[in-house]
Coordinates of N, CA and C in Angstrom, one line a residue:
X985 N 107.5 125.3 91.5 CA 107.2 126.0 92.7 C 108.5 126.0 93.6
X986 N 108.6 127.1 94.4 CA 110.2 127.5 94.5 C 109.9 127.0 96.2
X987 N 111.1 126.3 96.7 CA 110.9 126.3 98.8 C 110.5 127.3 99.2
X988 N 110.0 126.9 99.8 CA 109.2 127.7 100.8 C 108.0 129.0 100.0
X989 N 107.7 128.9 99.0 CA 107.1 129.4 98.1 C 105.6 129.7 99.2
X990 N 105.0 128.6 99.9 CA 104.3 129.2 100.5 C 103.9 129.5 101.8
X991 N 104.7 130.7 102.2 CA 104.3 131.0 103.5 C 103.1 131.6 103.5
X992 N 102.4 132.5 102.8 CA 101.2 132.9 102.8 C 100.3 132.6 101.5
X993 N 100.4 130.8 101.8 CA 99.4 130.0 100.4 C 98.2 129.7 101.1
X994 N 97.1 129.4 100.1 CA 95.9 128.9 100.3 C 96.3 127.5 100.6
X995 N 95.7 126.7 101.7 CA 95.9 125.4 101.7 C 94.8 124.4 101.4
X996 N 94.2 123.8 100.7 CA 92.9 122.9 101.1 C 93.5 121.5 101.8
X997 N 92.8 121.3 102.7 CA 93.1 119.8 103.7 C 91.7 119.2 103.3
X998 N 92.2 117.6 102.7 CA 91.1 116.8 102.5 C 91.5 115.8 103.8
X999 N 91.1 116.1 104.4 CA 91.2 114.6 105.8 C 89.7 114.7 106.4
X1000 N 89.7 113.6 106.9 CA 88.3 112.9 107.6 C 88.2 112.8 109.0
X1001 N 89.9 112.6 109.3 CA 90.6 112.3 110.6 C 90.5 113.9 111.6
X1002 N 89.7 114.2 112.3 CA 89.4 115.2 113.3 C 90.9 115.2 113.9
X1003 N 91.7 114.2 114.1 CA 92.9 114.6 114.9 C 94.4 115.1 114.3
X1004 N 94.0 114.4 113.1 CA 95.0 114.8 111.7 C 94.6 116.2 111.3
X1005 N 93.4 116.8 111.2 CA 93.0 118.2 111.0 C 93.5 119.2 112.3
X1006 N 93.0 118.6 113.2 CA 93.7 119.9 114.6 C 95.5 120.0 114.4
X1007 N 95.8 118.7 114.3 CA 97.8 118.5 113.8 C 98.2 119.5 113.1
X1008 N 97.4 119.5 111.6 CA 97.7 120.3 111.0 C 97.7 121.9 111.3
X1009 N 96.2 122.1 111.7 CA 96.0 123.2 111.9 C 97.4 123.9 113.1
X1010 N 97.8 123.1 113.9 CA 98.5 123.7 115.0 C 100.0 123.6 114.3
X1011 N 100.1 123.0 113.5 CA 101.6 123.2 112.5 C 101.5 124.4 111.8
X1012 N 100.3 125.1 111.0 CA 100.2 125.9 109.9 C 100.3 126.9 111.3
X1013 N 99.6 127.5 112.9 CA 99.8 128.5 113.3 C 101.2 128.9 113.3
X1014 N 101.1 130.7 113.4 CA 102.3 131.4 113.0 C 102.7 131.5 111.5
X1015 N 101.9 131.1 110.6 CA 102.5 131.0 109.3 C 101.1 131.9 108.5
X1016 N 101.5 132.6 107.3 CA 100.2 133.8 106.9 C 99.7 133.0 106.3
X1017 N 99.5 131.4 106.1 CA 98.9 130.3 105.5 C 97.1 130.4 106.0
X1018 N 96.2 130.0 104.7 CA 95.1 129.9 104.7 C 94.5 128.7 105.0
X1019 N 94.2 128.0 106.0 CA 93.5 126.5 105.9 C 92.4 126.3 105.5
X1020 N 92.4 125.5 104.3 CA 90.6 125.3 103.9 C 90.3 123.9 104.5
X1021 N 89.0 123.0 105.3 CA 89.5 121.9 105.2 C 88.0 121.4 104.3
X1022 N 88.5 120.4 104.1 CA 86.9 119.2 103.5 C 87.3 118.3 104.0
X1023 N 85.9 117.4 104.3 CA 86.0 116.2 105.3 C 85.3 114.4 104.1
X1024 N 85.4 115.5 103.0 CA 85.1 113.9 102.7 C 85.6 114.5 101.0
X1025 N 85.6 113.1 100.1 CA 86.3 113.7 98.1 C 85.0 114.5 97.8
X1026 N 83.6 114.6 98.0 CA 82.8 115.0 97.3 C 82.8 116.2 97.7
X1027 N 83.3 116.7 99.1 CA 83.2 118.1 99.4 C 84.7 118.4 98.8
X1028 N 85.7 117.5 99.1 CA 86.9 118.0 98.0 C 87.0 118.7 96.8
X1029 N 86.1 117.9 96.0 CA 85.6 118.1 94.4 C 84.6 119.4 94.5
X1030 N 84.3 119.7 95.1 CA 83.2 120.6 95.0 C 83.9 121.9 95.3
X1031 N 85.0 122.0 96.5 CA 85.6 123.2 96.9 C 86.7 123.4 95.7
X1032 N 87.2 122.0 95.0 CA 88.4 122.7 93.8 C 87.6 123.1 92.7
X1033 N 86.4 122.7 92.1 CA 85.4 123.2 90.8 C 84.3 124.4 91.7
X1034 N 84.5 124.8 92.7 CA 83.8 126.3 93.4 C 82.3 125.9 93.1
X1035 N 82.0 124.8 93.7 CA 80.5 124.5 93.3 C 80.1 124.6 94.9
X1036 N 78.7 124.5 95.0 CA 77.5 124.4 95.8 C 78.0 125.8 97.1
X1037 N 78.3 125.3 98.2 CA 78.9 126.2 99.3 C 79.9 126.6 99.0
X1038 N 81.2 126.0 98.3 CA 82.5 126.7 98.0 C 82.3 127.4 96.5
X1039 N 81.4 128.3 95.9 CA 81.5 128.7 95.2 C 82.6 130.2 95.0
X1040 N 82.7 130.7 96.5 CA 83.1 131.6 96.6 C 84.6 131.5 97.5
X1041 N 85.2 130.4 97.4 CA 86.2 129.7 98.0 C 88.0 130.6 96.9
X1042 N 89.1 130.7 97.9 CA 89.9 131.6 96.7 C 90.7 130.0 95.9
X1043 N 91.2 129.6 94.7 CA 91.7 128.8 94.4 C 93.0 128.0 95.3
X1044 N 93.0 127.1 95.5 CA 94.0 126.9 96.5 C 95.5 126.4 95.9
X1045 N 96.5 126.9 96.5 CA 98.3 126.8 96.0 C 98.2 125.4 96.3
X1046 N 97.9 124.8 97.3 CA 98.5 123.5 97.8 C 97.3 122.7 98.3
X1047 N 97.1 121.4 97.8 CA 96.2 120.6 98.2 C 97.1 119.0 99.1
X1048 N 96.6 119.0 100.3 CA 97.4 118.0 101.0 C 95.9 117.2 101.1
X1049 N 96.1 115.9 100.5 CA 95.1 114.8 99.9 C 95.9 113.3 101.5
X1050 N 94.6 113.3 102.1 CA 94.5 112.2 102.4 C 93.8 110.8 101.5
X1051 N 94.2 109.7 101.2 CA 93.7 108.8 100.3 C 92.6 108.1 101.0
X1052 N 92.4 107.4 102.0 CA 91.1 106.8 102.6 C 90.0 108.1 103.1
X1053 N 89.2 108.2 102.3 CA 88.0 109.5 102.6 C 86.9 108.5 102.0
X1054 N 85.7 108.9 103.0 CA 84.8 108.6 102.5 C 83.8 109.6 101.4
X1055 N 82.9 108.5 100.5 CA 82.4 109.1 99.1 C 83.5 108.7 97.8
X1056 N 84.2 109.6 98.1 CA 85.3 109.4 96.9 C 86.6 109.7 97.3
X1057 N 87.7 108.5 97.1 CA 88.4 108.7 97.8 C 90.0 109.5 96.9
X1058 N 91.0 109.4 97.6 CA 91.7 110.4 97.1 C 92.4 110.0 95.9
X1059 N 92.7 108.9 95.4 CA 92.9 108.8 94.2 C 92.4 109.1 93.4
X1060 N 91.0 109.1 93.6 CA 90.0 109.5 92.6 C 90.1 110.9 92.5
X1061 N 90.1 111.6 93.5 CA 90.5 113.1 93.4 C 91.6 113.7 92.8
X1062 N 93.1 112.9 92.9 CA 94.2 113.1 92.1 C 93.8 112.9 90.6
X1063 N 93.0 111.9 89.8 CA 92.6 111.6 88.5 C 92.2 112.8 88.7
X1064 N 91.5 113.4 89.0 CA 90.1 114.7 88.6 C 91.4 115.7 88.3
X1065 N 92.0 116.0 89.2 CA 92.9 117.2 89.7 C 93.5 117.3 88.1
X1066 N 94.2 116.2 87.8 CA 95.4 115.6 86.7 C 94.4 115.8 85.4
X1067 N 93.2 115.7 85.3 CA 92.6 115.4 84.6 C 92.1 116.8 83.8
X1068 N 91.8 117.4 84.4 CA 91.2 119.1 84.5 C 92.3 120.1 84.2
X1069 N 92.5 120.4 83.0 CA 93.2 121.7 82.4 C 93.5 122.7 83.1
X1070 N 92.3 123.4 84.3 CA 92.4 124.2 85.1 C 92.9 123.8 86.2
X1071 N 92.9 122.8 86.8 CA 93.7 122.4 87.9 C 94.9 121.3 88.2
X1072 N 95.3 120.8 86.5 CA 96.0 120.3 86.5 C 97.8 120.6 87.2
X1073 N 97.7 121.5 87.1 CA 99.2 122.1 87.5 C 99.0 122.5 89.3
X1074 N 98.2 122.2 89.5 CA 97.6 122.3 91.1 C 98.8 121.3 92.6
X1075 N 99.2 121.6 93.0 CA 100.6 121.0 94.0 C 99.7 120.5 94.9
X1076 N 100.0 118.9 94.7 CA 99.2 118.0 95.6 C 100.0 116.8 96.2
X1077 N 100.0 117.1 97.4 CA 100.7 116.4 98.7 C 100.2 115.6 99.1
X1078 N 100.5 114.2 99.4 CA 99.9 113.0 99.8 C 100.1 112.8 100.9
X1079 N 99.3 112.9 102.1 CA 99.4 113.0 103.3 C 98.9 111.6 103.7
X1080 N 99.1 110.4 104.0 CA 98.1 109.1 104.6 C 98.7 108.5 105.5
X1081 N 97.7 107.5 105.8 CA 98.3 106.3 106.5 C 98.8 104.9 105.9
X1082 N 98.4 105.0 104.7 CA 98.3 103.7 103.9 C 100.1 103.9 103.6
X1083 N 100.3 102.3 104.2 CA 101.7 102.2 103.5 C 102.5 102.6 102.2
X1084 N 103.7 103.5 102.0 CA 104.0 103.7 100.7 C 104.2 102.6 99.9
X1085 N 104.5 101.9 100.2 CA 104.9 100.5 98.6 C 103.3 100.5 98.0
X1086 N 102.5 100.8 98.9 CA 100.9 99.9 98.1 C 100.6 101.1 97.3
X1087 N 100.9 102.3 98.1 CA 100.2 103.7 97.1 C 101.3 104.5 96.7
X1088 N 102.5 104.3 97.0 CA 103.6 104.9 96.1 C 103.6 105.0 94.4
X1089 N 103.1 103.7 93.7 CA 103.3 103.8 92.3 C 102.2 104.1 92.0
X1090 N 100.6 103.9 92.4 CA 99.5 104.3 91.7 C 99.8 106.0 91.6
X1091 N 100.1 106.4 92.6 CA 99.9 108.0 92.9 C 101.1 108.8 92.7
X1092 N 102.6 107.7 91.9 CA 103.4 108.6 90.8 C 103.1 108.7 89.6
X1093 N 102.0 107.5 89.4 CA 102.0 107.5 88.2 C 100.4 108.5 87.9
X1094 N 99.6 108.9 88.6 CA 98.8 109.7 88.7 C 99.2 111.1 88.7
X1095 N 100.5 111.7 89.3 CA 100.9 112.6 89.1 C 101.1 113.7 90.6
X1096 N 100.8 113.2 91.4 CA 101.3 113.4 93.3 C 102.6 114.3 93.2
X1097 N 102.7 115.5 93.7 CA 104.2 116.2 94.1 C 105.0 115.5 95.0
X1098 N 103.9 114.7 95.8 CA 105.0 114.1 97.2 C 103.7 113.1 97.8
X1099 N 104.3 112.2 98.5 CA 103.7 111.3 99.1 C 104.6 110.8 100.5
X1100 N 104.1 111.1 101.5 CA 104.3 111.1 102.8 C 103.2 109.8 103.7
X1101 N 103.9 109.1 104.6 CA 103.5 108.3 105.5 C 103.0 109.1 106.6
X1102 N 101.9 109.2 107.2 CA 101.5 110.4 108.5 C 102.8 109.3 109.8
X1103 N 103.7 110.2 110.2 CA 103.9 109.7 111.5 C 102.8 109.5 112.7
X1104 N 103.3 108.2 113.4 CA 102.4 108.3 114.9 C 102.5 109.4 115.4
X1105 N 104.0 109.8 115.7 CA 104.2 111.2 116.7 C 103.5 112.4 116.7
X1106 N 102.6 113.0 117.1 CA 102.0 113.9 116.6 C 103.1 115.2 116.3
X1107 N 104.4 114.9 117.0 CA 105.0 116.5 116.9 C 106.1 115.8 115.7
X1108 N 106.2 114.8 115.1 CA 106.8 114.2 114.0 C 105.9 114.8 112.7
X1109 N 104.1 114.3 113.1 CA 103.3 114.7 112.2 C 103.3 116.4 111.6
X1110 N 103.7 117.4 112.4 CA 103.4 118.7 112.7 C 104.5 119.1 111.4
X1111 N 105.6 118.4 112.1 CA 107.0 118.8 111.2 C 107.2 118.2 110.1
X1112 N 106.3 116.9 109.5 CA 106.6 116.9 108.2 C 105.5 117.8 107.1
X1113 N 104.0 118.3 107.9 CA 103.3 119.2 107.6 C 104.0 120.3 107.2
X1114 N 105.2 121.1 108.5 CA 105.5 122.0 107.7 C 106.7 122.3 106.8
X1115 N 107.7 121.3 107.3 CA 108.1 120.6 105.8 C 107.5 121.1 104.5
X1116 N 106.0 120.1 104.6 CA 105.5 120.0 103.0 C 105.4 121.2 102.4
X1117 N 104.9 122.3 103.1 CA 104.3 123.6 102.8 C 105.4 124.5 102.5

């Protein structure tokens, strides 16, 4: 996937965090980017396999994976992603709070395009959002 490949990508946002979702969202305005969000892995898993309400959801370019979600959390969602022939080649961004040393190697070795610390600053957060994308 080439820089800047997506200015007008699908995005799915797995966060839980109401204030990490508005961040984002106000980083993606101005850009022809699509935001999908889910608020927990089981609505995750359901909008990437187009089940129940997201059956009619478009496939998404870029999935930015928070790891502490409740239900199922985002590791578990990176296995599925990695795991699934259809969505294996799927570009997944590790967006968290959890220190990199503890989830750095589970989630290289799971197969993560990037893995990012969320900064405090919210206009630090905005800019590595659109960084990622």
């Amino acid at each position: 996937m080439g820089e800047g490949a997506a200015e007008s990508a699908e995005i799915l946002l797995v966060e839980d965090n109401p204030g990490d979702v508005r961040l984002v969202e106000e980083a993606l305005q101005g850009t022809d980017s699509t935001l999908h969000i889910t608020r927990d892995g089981t609505e995750a898993l359901d909008f990437l396999h187009r089940r129940n309400e997201f059956a009619d959801v478009p496939h998404p370019d870029i999935v930015l994976l928070d790891l502490n979600l409740p239900q199922v959390d985002g590791t578990q969602i990176l296995d599925e992603i990695r795991s699934d022939p259809e969505l294996e080649q799927l570009r997944v961004t590790v967006l968290t709070s959890v220190p990199e040393e503890y989830a750095a190697p589970e989630l290289d070795e799971l197969g993560a395009n990037g893995f990012f610390a969320k900064p405090a600053d919210p206009d630090e957060f905005m800019a590595l959002v659109r960084r990622v994308i």
